[in-house]
Amino acid sequence: MKARCQCGQLSAKLPEKPLIVIACHCLDCQRRTGAPFGVLAYYRFEQIKIEGDAKSYARTSAEGNAVETFFCPTCGSTVYVRLEKQPALVGVAVGTIADPAFRAPNWSVWEQSKHDWVEMPGNARHFERGDQPAG
């Protein structure tokens, strides 16, 4: 399986199955994607092969952890994300995989800022914040 940016300059070769798929509704992911939420498929860093040049943007999450987003310097597409609290993992933007059959999210996080009209799969675990169960 392969993820890639719009222009194809930055890509990542991936194993077939991610460890987990997370939909994040935090305001930062909304701004990062330009959409009501972001979806990342997480893999062990050593399982993927990144090809091409990436620029990065570092920020601090609402929980106080460092988040580094990697994107194509040519077309601007975010391809992957690294989290300080999970240094052995890399989150690959599911949209860059461009597979309509790709599995739905296991978790839906930061639902406190989820758009009211967004519905998540019934079997997904729901979290009001980063890792605090909803309800």
mmCIF file of N, CA and C in Angstrom:
data_model
loop_
_atom_site.group_PDB
_atom_site.id
_atom_site.type_symbol
_atom_site.label_atom_id
_atom_site.label_comp_id
_atom_site.label_asym_id
_atom_site.label_seq_id
_atom_site.Cartn_x
_atom_site.Cartn_y
_atom_site.Cartn_z
ATOM 1 N N MET A 1 0.845 -1.153 0.000
ATOM 2 C CA MET A 1 0.000 0.000 0.000
ATOM 3 C C MET A 1 0.903 1.233 0.000
ATOM 4 N N LYS A 2 0.407 2.312 -0.601
ATOM 5 C CA LYS A 2 1.221 3.516 -0.688
ATOM 6 C C LYS A 2 0.371 4.755 -0.423
ATOM 7 N N ALA A 3 0.921 5.651 0.371
ATOM 8 C CA ALA A 3 0.331 6.964 0.604
ATOM 9 C C ALA A 3 1.177 7.963 -0.177
ATOM 10 N N ARG A 4 0.533 9.000 -0.709
ATOM 11 C CA ARG A 4 1.324 10.017 -1.410
ATOM 12 C C ARG A 4 0.619 11.355 -1.404
ATOM 13 N N CYS A 5 1.401 12.404 -1.588
ATOM 14 C CA CYS A 5 0.859 13.756 -1.665
ATOM 15 C C CYS A 5 0.184 13.964 -3.021
ATOM 16 N N GLN A 6 -0.381 15.133 -3.226
ATOM 17 C CA GLN A 6 -1.069 15.441 -4.484
ATOM 18 C C GLN A 6 -0.158 15.334 -5.700
ATOM 19 N N CYS A 7 1.069 15.846 -5.589
ATOM 20 C CA CYS A 7 1.962 15.863 -6.759
ATOM 21 C C CYS A 7 2.797 14.592 -6.883
ATOM 22 N N GLY A 8 2.814 13.751 -5.837
ATOM 23 C CA GLY A 8 3.542 12.483 -5.879
ATOM 24 C C GLY A 8 4.990 12.563 -5.438
ATOM 25 N N GLN A 9 5.479 13.736 -5.086
ATOM 26 C CA GLN A 9 6.878 13.909 -4.683
ATOM 27 C C GLN A 9 7.171 13.251 -3.336
ATOM 28 N N LEU A 10 6.220 13.285 -2.396
ATOM 29 C CA LEU A 10 6.395 12.716 -1.053
ATOM 30 C C LEU A 10 5.454 11.527 -0.901
ATOM 31 N N SER A 11 6.014 10.389 -0.528
ATOM 32 C CA SER A 11 5.181 9.197 -0.381
ATOM 33 C C SER A 11 5.675 8.330 0.761
ATOM 34 N N ALA A 12 4.841 7.361 1.124
ATOM 35 C CA ALA A 12 5.197 6.404 2.173
ATOM 36 C C ALA A 12 4.671 5.039 1.766
ATOM 37 N N LYS A 13 5.566 4.043 1.754
ATOM 38 C CA LYS A 13 5.153 2.653 1.530
ATOM 39 C C LYS A 13 4.728 2.089 2.874
ATOM 40 N N LEU A 14 3.565 1.432 2.887
ATOM 41 C CA LEU A 14 2.948 0.997 4.133
ATOM 42 C C LEU A 14 2.627 -0.486 4.113
ATOM 43 N N PRO A 15 2.614 -1.113 5.291
ATOM 44 C CA PRO A 15 2.069 -2.469 5.366
ATOM 45 C C PRO A 15 0.554 -2.390 5.151
ATOM 46 N N GLU A 16 -0.073 -3.503 4.897
ATOM 47 C CA GLU A 16 -1.506 -3.522 4.610
ATOM 48 C C GLU A 16 -2.368 -3.038 5.768
ATOM 49 N N LYS A 17 -2.051 -3.454 6.990
ATOM 50 C CA LYS A 17 -2.926 -3.156 8.119
ATOM 51 C C LYS A 17 -2.264 -2.214 9.117
ATOM 52 N N PRO A 18 -2.926 -1.097 9.429
ATOM 53 C CA PRO A 18 -2.413 -0.213 10.479
ATOM 54 C C PRO A 18 -2.712 -0.799 11.857
ATOM 55 N N LEU A 19 -2.022 -0.284 12.865
ATOM 56 C CA LEU A 19 -2.280 -0.696 14.242
ATOM 57 C C LEU A 19 -3.635 -0.168 14.707
ATOM 58 N N ILE A 20 -3.934 1.080 14.351
ATOM 59 C CA ILE A 20 -5.175 1.744 14.748
ATOM 60 C C ILE A 20 -5.434 2.891 13.781
ATOM 61 N N VAL A 21 -6.682 3.233 13.608
ATOM 62 C CA VAL A 21 -7.085 4.382 12.786
ATOM 63 C C VAL A 21 -7.870 5.315 13.699
ATOM 64 N N ILE A 22 -7.452 6.574 13.739
ATOM 65 C CA ILE A 22 -8.061 7.537 14.661
ATOM 66 C C ILE A 22 -8.574 8.749 13.899
ATOM 67 N N ALA A 23 -9.845 9.082 14.137
ATOM 68 C CA ALA A 23 -10.425 10.335 13.640
ATOM 69 C C ALA A 23 -10.276 11.355 14.765
ATOM 70 N N CYS A 24 -9.678 12.495 14.449
ATOM 71 C CA CYS A 24 -9.457 13.528 15.458
ATOM 72 C C CYS A 24 -10.233 14.782 15.077
ATOM 73 N N HIS A 25 -11.038 15.261 16.028
ATOM 74 C CA HIS A 25 -11.896 16.419 15.796
ATOM 75 C C HIS A 25 -11.345 17.674 16.475
ATOM 76 N N CYS A 26 -10.099 17.637 16.958
ATOM 77 C CA CYS A 26 -9.543 18.816 17.629
ATOM 78 C C CYS A 26 -9.458 19.976 16.636
ATOM 79 N N LEU A 27 -9.448 21.179 17.168
ATOM 80 C CA LEU A 27 -9.416 22.360 16.303
ATOM 81 C C LEU A 27 -8.139 22.411 15.472
ATOM 82 N N ASP A 28 -7.021 21.929 16.030
ATOM 83 C CA ASP A 28 -5.770 21.924 15.266
ATOM 84 C C ASP A 28 -5.860 20.997 14.059
ATOM 85 N N CYS A 29 -6.466 19.815 14.222
ATOM 86 C CA CYS A 29 -6.617 18.909 13.071
ATOM 87 C C CYS A 29 -7.607 19.479 12.057
ATOM 88 N N GLN A 30 -8.623 20.170 12.551
ATOM 89 C CA GLN A 30 -9.541 20.819 11.617
ATOM 90 C C GLN A 30 -8.789 21.852 10.775
ATOM 91 N N ARG A 31 -7.925 22.608 11.409
ATOM 92 C CA ARG A 31 -7.145 23.607 10.663
ATOM 93 C C ARG A 31 -6.076 22.946 9.791
ATOM 94 N N ARG A 32 -5.476 21.850 10.278
ATOM 95 C CA ARG A 32 -4.442 21.154 9.505
ATOM 96 C C ARG A 32 -5.001 20.599 8.206
ATOM 97 N N THR A 33 -6.223 20.068 8.261
ATOM 98 C CA THR A 33 -6.791 19.409 7.083
ATOM 99 C C THR A 33 -7.694 20.314 6.255
ATOM 100 N N GLY A 34 -8.208 21.384 6.862
ATOM 101 C CA GLY A 34 -9.205 22.193 6.181
ATOM 102 C C GLY A 34 -10.540 21.477 6.105
ATOM 103 N N ALA A 35 -10.729 20.479 6.962
ATOM 104 C CA ALA A 35 -11.937 19.657 6.997
ATOM 105 C C ALA A 35 -12.422 19.593 8.448
ATOM 106 N N PRO A 36 -13.611 19.045 8.706
ATOM 107 C CA PRO A 36 -14.118 19.003 10.075
ATOM 108 C C PRO A 36 -13.370 18.048 11.002
ATOM 109 N N PHE A 37 -12.530 17.200 10.458
ATOM 110 C CA PHE A 37 -11.705 16.314 11.283
ATOM 111 C C PHE A 37 -10.586 15.742 10.415
ATOM 112 N N GLY A 38 -9.562 15.203 11.084
ATOM 113 C CA GLY A 38 -8.485 14.515 10.394
ATOM 114 C C GLY A 38 -8.536 13.041 10.745
ATOM 115 N N VAL A 39 -8.075 12.194 9.834
ATOM 116 C CA VAL A 39 -8.028 10.759 10.094
ATOM 117 C C VAL A 39 -6.607 10.275 9.818
ATOM 118 N N LEU A 40 -6.010 9.638 10.824
ATOM 119 C CA LEU A 40 -4.651 9.122 10.705
ATOM 120 C C LEU A 40 -4.643 7.621 10.981
ATOM 121 N N ALA A 41 -3.919 6.894 10.146
ATOM 122 C CA ALA A 41 -3.697 5.458 10.342
ATOM 123 C C ALA A 41 -2.299 5.322 10.934
ATOM 124 N N TYR A 42 -2.192 4.668 12.073
ATOM 125 C CA TYR A 42 -0.913 4.568 12.772
ATOM 126 C C TYR A 42 -0.203 3.251 12.488
ATOM 127 N N TYR A 43 1.102 3.392 12.217
ATOM 128 C CA TYR A 43 1.993 2.262 11.935
ATOM 129 C C TYR A 43 3.241 2.425 12.792
ATOM 130 N N ARG A 44 3.943 1.343 13.020
ATOM 131 C CA ARG A 44 5.260 1.443 13.653
ATOM 132 C C ARG A 44 6.194 2.098 12.641
ATOM 133 N N PHE A 45 7.004 3.034 13.133
ATOM 134 C CA PHE A 45 7.852 3.815 12.232
ATOM 135 C C PHE A 45 8.742 2.925 11.370
ATOM 136 N N GLU A 46 9.269 1.841 11.960
ATOM 137 C CA GLU A 46 10.182 0.979 11.201
ATOM 138 C C GLU A 46 9.458 0.172 10.121
ATOM 139 N N GLN A 47 8.127 0.150 10.133
ATOM 140 C CA GLN A 47 7.358 -0.602 9.139
ATOM 141 C C GLN A 47 7.110 0.179 7.844
ATOM 142 N N ILE A 48 7.368 1.467 7.863
ATOM 143 C CA ILE A 48 7.071 2.263 6.672
ATOM 144 C C ILE A 48 8.354 2.780 6.037
ATOM 145 N N LYS A 49 8.265 3.112 4.760
ATOM 146 C CA LYS A 49 9.419 3.675 4.055
ATOM 147 C C LYS A 49 8.977 4.985 3.413
ATOM 148 N N ILE A 50 9.569 6.062 3.883
ATOM 149 C CA ILE A 50 9.233 7.390 3.375
ATOM 150 C C ILE A 50 10.180 7.735 2.244
ATOM 151 N N GLU A 51 9.621 8.237 1.157
ATOM 152 C CA GLU A 51 10.406 8.634 -0.010
ATOM 153 C C GLU A 51 10.053 10.063 -0.381
ATOM 154 N N GLY A 52 11.060 10.852 -0.729
ATOM 155 C CA GLY A 52 10.853 12.235 -1.124
ATOM 156 C C GLY A 52 11.214 13.192 -0.003
ATOM 157 N N ASP A 53 11.112 14.456 -0.305
ATOM 158 C CA ASP A 53 11.440 15.504 0.660
ATOM 159 C C ASP A 53 10.188 15.964 1.379
ATOM 160 N N ALA A 54 10.342 16.224 2.679
ATOM 161 C CA ALA A 54 9.231 16.726 3.484
ATOM 162 C C ALA A 54 9.677 17.960 4.243
ATOM 163 N N LYS A 55 8.763 18.871 4.438
ATOM 164 C CA LYS A 55 8.942 19.981 5.368
ATOM 165 C C LYS A 55 8.123 19.618 6.584
ATOM 166 N N SER A 56 8.460 20.209 7.707
ATOM 167 C CA SER A 56 7.697 19.897 8.914
ATOM 168 C C SER A 56 7.234 21.167 9.607
ATOM 169 N N TYR A 57 6.177 20.976 10.373
ATOM 170 C CA TYR A 57 5.639 22.040 11.213
ATOM 171 C C TYR A 57 5.413 21.433 12.596
ATOM 172 N N ALA A 58 5.995 22.048 13.623
ATOM 173 C CA ALA A 58 5.862 21.550 14.992
ATOM 174 C C ALA A 58 4.950 22.469 15.786
ATOM 175 N N ARG A 59 4.125 21.852 16.624
ATOM 176 C CA ARG A 59 3.223 22.594 17.491
ATOM 177 C C ARG A 59 3.057 21.814 18.792
ATOM 178 N N THR A 60 2.379 22.415 19.735
ATOM 179 C CA THR A 60 2.058 21.748 20.991
ATOM 180 C C THR A 60 0.575 21.416 20.988
ATOM 181 N N SER A 61 0.243 20.174 21.344
ATOM 182 C CA SER A 61 -1.159 19.740 21.371
ATOM 183 C C SER A 61 -1.881 20.363 22.566
ATOM 184 N N ALA A 62 -3.199 20.213 22.577
ATOM 185 C CA ALA A 62 -4.009 20.716 23.689
ATOM 186 C C ALA A 62 -3.644 20.031 25.007
ATOM 187 N N GLU A 63 -3.040 18.835 24.932
ATOM 188 C CA GLU A 63 -2.600 18.111 26.128
ATOM 189 C C GLU A 63 -1.176 18.474 26.527
ATOM 190 N N GLY A 64 -0.503 19.334 25.741
ATOM 191 C CA GLY A 64 0.844 19.776 26.070
ATOM 192 C C GLY A 64 1.958 18.962 25.452
ATOM 193 N N ASN A 65 1.635 18.065 24.523
ATOM 194 C CA ASN A 65 2.644 17.233 23.866
ATOM 195 C C ASN A 65 3.033 17.809 22.507
ATOM 196 N N ALA A 66 4.261 17.555 22.098
ATOM 197 C CA ALA A 66 4.721 18.016 20.787
ATOM 198 C C ALA A 66 4.093 17.173 19.683
ATOM 199 N N VAL A 67 3.676 17.851 18.614
ATOM 200 C CA VAL A 67 3.117 17.222 17.422
ATOM 201 C C VAL A 67 3.891 17.786 16.240
ATOM 202 N N GLU A 68 4.403 16.897 15.381
ATOM 203 C CA GLU A 68 5.135 17.352 14.202
ATOM 204 C C GLU A 68 4.438 16.809 12.962
ATOM 205 N N THR A 69 4.017 17.725 12.098
ATOM 206 C CA THR A 69 3.321 17.387 10.862
ATOM 207 C C THR A 69 4.306 17.493 9.715
ATOM 208 N N PHE A 70 4.312 16.491 8.829
ATOM 209 C CA PHE A 70 5.214 16.466 7.679
ATOM 210 C C PHE A 70 4.401 16.586 6.400
ATOM 211 N N PHE A 71 4.798 17.512 5.554
ATOM 212 C CA PHE A 71 4.037 17.793 4.350
ATOM 213 C C PHE A 71 4.959 18.019 3.166
ATOM 214 N N CYS A 72 4.397 17.903 1.979
ATOM 215 C CA CYS A 72 5.167 18.098 0.749
ATOM 216 C C CYS A 72 5.466 19.582 0.562
ATOM 217 N N PRO A 73 6.740 19.955 0.337
ATOM 218 C CA PRO A 73 7.074 21.361 0.130
ATOM 219 C C PRO A 73 6.598 21.887 -1.231
ATOM 220 N N THR A 74 6.236 20.994 -2.133
ATOM 221 C CA THR A 74 5.764 21.423 -3.453
ATOM 222 C C THR A 74 4.261 21.680 -3.460
ATOM 223 N N CYS A 75 3.467 20.680 -3.035
ATOM 224 C CA CYS A 75 2.008 20.819 -3.127
ATOM 225 C C CYS A 75 1.328 21.102 -1.791
ATOM 226 N N GLY A 76 2.033 20.927 -0.674
ATOM 227 C CA GLY A 76 1.491 21.253 0.638
ATOM 228 C C GLY A 76 0.689 20.167 1.326
ATOM 229 N N SER A 77 0.518 19.006 0.699
ATOM 230 C CA SER A 77 -0.274 17.937 1.317
ATOM 231 C C SER A 77 0.409 17.381 2.562
ATOM 232 N N THR A 78 -0.354 17.274 3.666
ATOM 233 C CA THR A 78 0.153 16.578 4.845
ATOM 234 C C THR A 78 0.136 15.092 4.549
ATOM 235 N N VAL A 79 1.273 14.425 4.738
ATOM 236 C CA VAL A 79 1.352 12.987 4.476
ATOM 237 C C VAL A 79 1.441 12.204 5.779
ATOM 238 N N TYR A 80 2.193 12.703 6.760
ATOM 239 C CA TYR A 80 2.300 11.963 8.017
ATOM 240 C C TYR A 80 2.547 12.890 9.191
ATOM 241 N N VAL A 81 2.348 12.317 10.387
ATOM 242 C CA VAL A 81 2.427 13.056 11.636
ATOM 243 C C VAL A 81 3.189 12.211 12.650
ATOM 244 N N ARG A 82 4.029 12.858 13.451
ATOM 245 C CA ARG A 82 4.723 12.184 14.570
ATOM 246 C C ARG A 82 4.274 12.852 15.861
ATOM 247 N N LEU A 83 4.023 12.041 16.887
ATOM 248 C CA LEU A 83 3.577 12.532 18.190
ATOM 249 C C LEU A 83 4.629 12.248 19.249
ATOM 250 N N GLU A 84 4.949 13.240 20.041
ATOM 251 C CA GLU A 84 5.922 13.071 21.125
ATOM 252 C C GLU A 84 5.508 11.946 22.062
ATOM 253 N N LYS A 85 4.205 11.812 22.339
ATOM 254 C CA LYS A 85 3.769 10.803 23.306
ATOM 255 C C LYS A 85 3.763 9.394 22.732
ATOM 256 N N GLN A 86 3.955 9.234 21.427
ATOM 257 C CA GLN A 86 4.038 7.915 20.785
ATOM 258 C C GLN A 86 5.217 7.915 19.795
ATOM 259 N N PRO A 87 6.452 8.034 20.263
ATOM 260 C CA PRO A 87 7.606 8.210 19.374
ATOM 261 C C PRO A 87 7.889 7.036 18.439
ATOM 262 N N ALA A 88 7.406 5.843 18.768
ATOM 263 C CA ALA A 88 7.658 4.679 17.908
ATOM 264 C C ALA A 88 6.659 4.572 16.755
ATOM 265 N N LEU A 89 5.650 5.456 16.757
ATOM 266 C CA LEU A 89 4.594 5.379 15.745
ATOM 267 C C LEU A 89 4.609 6.575 14.807
ATOM 268 N N VAL A 90 4.027 6.378 13.649
ATOM 269 C CA VAL A 90 3.804 7.466 12.700
ATOM 270 C C VAL A 90 2.358 7.369 12.235
ATOM 271 N N GLY A 91 1.683 8.512 12.200
ATOM 272 C CA GLY A 91 0.306 8.563 11.730
ATOM 273 C C GLY A 91 0.292 9.018 10.283
ATOM 274 N N VAL A 92 -0.255 8.207 9.410
ATOM 275 C CA VAL A 92 -0.320 8.536 7.989
ATOM 276 C C VAL A 92 -1.724 9.043 7.684
ATOM 277 N N ALA A 93 -1.807 10.199 7.025
ATOM 278 C CA ALA A 93 -3.100 10.775 6.672
ATOM 279 C C ALA A 93 -3.840 9.820 5.737
ATOM 280 N N VAL A 94 -5.005 9.347 6.165
ATOM 281 C CA VAL A 94 -5.748 8.340 5.399
ATOM 282 C C VAL A 94 -6.113 8.851 4.013
ATOM 283 N N GLY A 95 -6.375 10.127 3.869
ATOM 284 C CA GLY A 95 -6.686 10.680 2.551
ATOM 285 C C GLY A 95 -5.564 10.514 1.545
ATOM 286 N N THR A 96 -4.320 10.441 2.021
ATOM 287 C CA THR A 96 -3.190 10.259 1.097
ATOM 288 C C THR A 96 -3.083 8.827 0.591
ATOM 289 N N ILE A 97 -3.775 7.917 1.264
ATOM 290 C CA ILE A 97 -3.799 6.525 0.808
ATOM 291 C C ILE A 97 -4.793 6.387 -0.353
ATOM 292 N N ALA A 98 -5.812 7.251 -0.341
ATOM 293 C CA ALA A 98 -6.781 7.347 -1.444
ATOM 294 C C ALA A 98 -7.398 6.004 -1.810
ATOM 295 N N ASP A 99 -7.864 5.296 -0.779
ATOM 296 C CA ASP A 99 -8.513 4.001 -0.989
ATOM 297 C C ASP A 99 -9.887 4.055 -0.329
ATOM 298 N N PRO A 100 -10.973 4.136 -1.117
ATOM 299 C CA PRO A 100 -12.305 4.221 -0.530
ATOM 300 C C PRO A 100 -12.672 3.022 0.345
ATOM 301 N N ALA A 101 -11.976 1.908 0.187
ATOM 302 C CA ALA A 101 -12.251 0.710 0.986
ATOM 303 C C ALA A 101 -11.411 0.661 2.262
ATOM 304 N N PHE A 102 -10.571 1.684 2.508
ATOM 305 C CA PHE A 102 -9.742 1.695 3.705
ATOM 306 C C PHE A 102 -10.636 1.646 4.937
ATOM 307 N N ARG A 103 -10.177 0.961 5.961
ATOM 308 C CA ARG A 103 -11.030 0.727 7.141
ATOM 309 C C ARG A 103 -11.400 2.014 7.876
ATOM 310 N N ALA A 104 -12.539 1.981 8.510
ATOM 311 C CA ALA A 104 -13.053 3.118 9.272
ATOM 312 C C ALA A 104 -12.264 3.281 10.567
ATOM 313 N N PRO A 105 -12.342 4.465 11.184
ATOM 314 C CA PRO A 105 -11.631 4.696 12.440
ATOM 315 C C PRO A 105 -12.078 3.773 13.566
ATOM 316 N N ASN A 106 -11.079 3.358 14.390
ATOM 317 C CA ASN A 106 -11.343 2.601 15.615
ATOM 318 C C ASN A 106 -11.724 3.551 16.756
ATOM 319 N N TRP A 107 -11.106 4.730 16.744
ATOM 320 C CA TRP A 107 -11.304 5.730 17.782
ATOM 321 C C TRP A 107 -11.740 7.040 17.142
ATOM 322 N N SER A 108 -12.541 7.799 17.877
ATOM 323 C CA SER A 108 -12.941 9.155 17.512
ATOM 324 C C SER A 108 -12.602 10.028 18.713
ATOM 325 N N VAL A 109 -11.589 10.899 18.572
ATOM 326 C CA VAL A 109 -11.074 11.673 19.709
ATOM 327 C C VAL A 109 -11.381 13.165 19.562
ATOM 328 N N TRP A 110 -11.339 13.846 20.678
ATOM 329 C CA TRP A 110 -11.637 15.283 20.777
ATOM 330 C C TRP A 110 -13.040 15.587 20.261
ATOM 331 N N GLU A 111 -13.981 14.718 20.639
ATOM 332 C CA GLU A 111 -15.368 14.907 20.209
ATOM 333 C C GLU A 111 -16.019 16.142 20.831
ATOM 334 N N GLN A 112 -15.370 16.743 21.821
ATOM 335 C CA GLN A 112 -15.905 17.987 22.384
ATOM 336 C C GLN A 112 -15.949 19.094 21.326
ATOM 337 N N SER A 113 -15.147 18.980 20.262
ATOM 338 C CA SER A 113 -15.176 19.975 19.180
ATOM 339 C C SER A 113 -15.609 19.353 17.849
ATOM 340 N N LYS A 114 -16.289 18.200 17.912
ATOM 341 C CA LYS A 114 -16.807 17.534 16.701
ATOM 342 C C LYS A 114 -17.990 18.321 16.170
ATOM 343 N N HIS A 115 -18.047 18.491 14.859
ATOM 344 C CA HIS A 115 -19.194 19.145 14.238
ATOM 345 C C HIS A 115 -20.439 18.290 14.477
ATOM 346 N N ASP A 116 -21.542 18.934 14.792
ATOM 347 C CA ASP A 116 -22.770 18.216 15.145
ATOM 348 C C ASP A 116 -23.250 17.261 14.063
ATOM 349 N N TRP A 117 -23.013 17.574 12.815
ATOM 350 C CA TRP A 117 -23.521 16.750 11.713
ATOM 351 C C TRP A 117 -22.613 15.579 11.359
ATOM 352 N N VAL A 118 -21.443 15.484 11.993
ATOM 353 C CA VAL A 118 -20.516 14.382 11.717
ATOM 354 C C VAL A 118 -20.938 13.148 12.501
ATOM 355 N N GLU A 119 -21.062 12.018 11.821
ATOM 356 C CA GLU A 119 -21.391 10.740 12.447
ATOM 357 C C GLU A 119 -20.198 9.798 12.305
ATOM 358 N N MET A 120 -19.798 9.184 13.378
ATOM 359 C CA MET A 120 -18.703 8.219 13.368
ATOM 360 C C MET A 120 -19.281 6.804 13.352
ATOM 361 N N PRO A 121 -18.503 5.832 12.866
ATOM 362 C CA PRO A 121 -18.987 4.446 12.848
ATOM 363 C C PRO A 121 -19.408 4.001 14.250
ATOM 364 N N GLY A 122 -20.466 3.215 14.315
ATOM 365 C CA GLY A 122 -21.012 2.765 15.593
ATOM 366 C C GLY A 122 -20.054 1.970 16.452
ATOM 367 N N ASN A 123 -19.099 1.278 15.827
ATOM 368 C CA ASN A 123 -18.177 0.456 16.611
ATOM 369 C C ASN A 123 -16.922 1.211 17.057
ATOM 370 N N ALA A 124 -16.809 2.493 16.689
ATOM 371 C CA ALA A 124 -15.651 3.290 17.100
ATOM 372 C C ALA A 124 -15.774 3.643 18.584
ATOM 373 N N ARG A 125 -14.638 3.684 19.279
ATOM 374 C CA ARG A 125 -14.612 4.166 20.665
ATOM 375 C C ARG A 125 -14.632 5.687 20.620
ATOM 376 N N HIS A 126 -15.402 6.302 21.483
ATOM 377 C CA HIS A 126 -15.591 7.750 21.479
ATOM 378 C C HIS A 126 -14.920 8.374 22.698
ATOM 379 N N PHE A 127 -14.165 9.452 22.450
ATOM 380 C CA PHE A 127 -13.431 10.140 23.498
ATOM 381 C C PHE A 127 -13.740 11.632 23.438
ATOM 382 N N GLU A 128 -14.160 12.173 24.569
ATOM 383 C CA GLU A 128 -14.488 13.593 24.662
ATOM 384 C C GLU A 128 -13.251 14.457 24.374
ATOM 385 N N ARG A 129 -12.111 14.042 24.918
ATOM 386 C CA ARG A 129 -10.832 14.726 24.690
ATOM 387 C C ARG A 129 -9.905 13.718 24.020
ATOM 388 N N GLY A 130 -8.596 13.884 24.237
ATOM 389 C CA GLY A 130 -7.626 13.008 23.593
ATOM 390 C C GLY A 130 -7.785 11.542 23.925
ATOM 391 N N ASP A 131 -7.810 11.220 25.211
ATOM 392 C CA ASP A 131 -7.930 9.815 25.601
ATOM 393 C C ASP A 131 -8.859 9.653 26.797
ATOM 394 N N GLN A 132 -9.831 10.561 26.924
ATOM 395 C CA GLN A 132 -10.803 10.491 28.004
ATOM 396 C C GLN A 132 -12.135 10.024 27.409
ATOM 397 N N PRO A 133 -12.596 8.845 27.766
ATOM 398 C CA PRO A 133 -13.851 8.320 27.180
ATOM 399 C C PRO A 133 -15.011 9.295 27.323
ATOM 400 N N ALA A 134 -15.825 9.376 26.273
ATOM 401 C CA ALA A 134 -17.010 10.234 26.291
ATOM 402 C C ALA A 134 -18.057 9.647 27.224
ATOM 403 N N GLY A 135 -18.857 10.538 27.804
ATOM 404 C CA GLY A 135 -19.984 10.109 28.629
ATOM 405 C C GLY A 135 -19.537 9.600 29.936
#
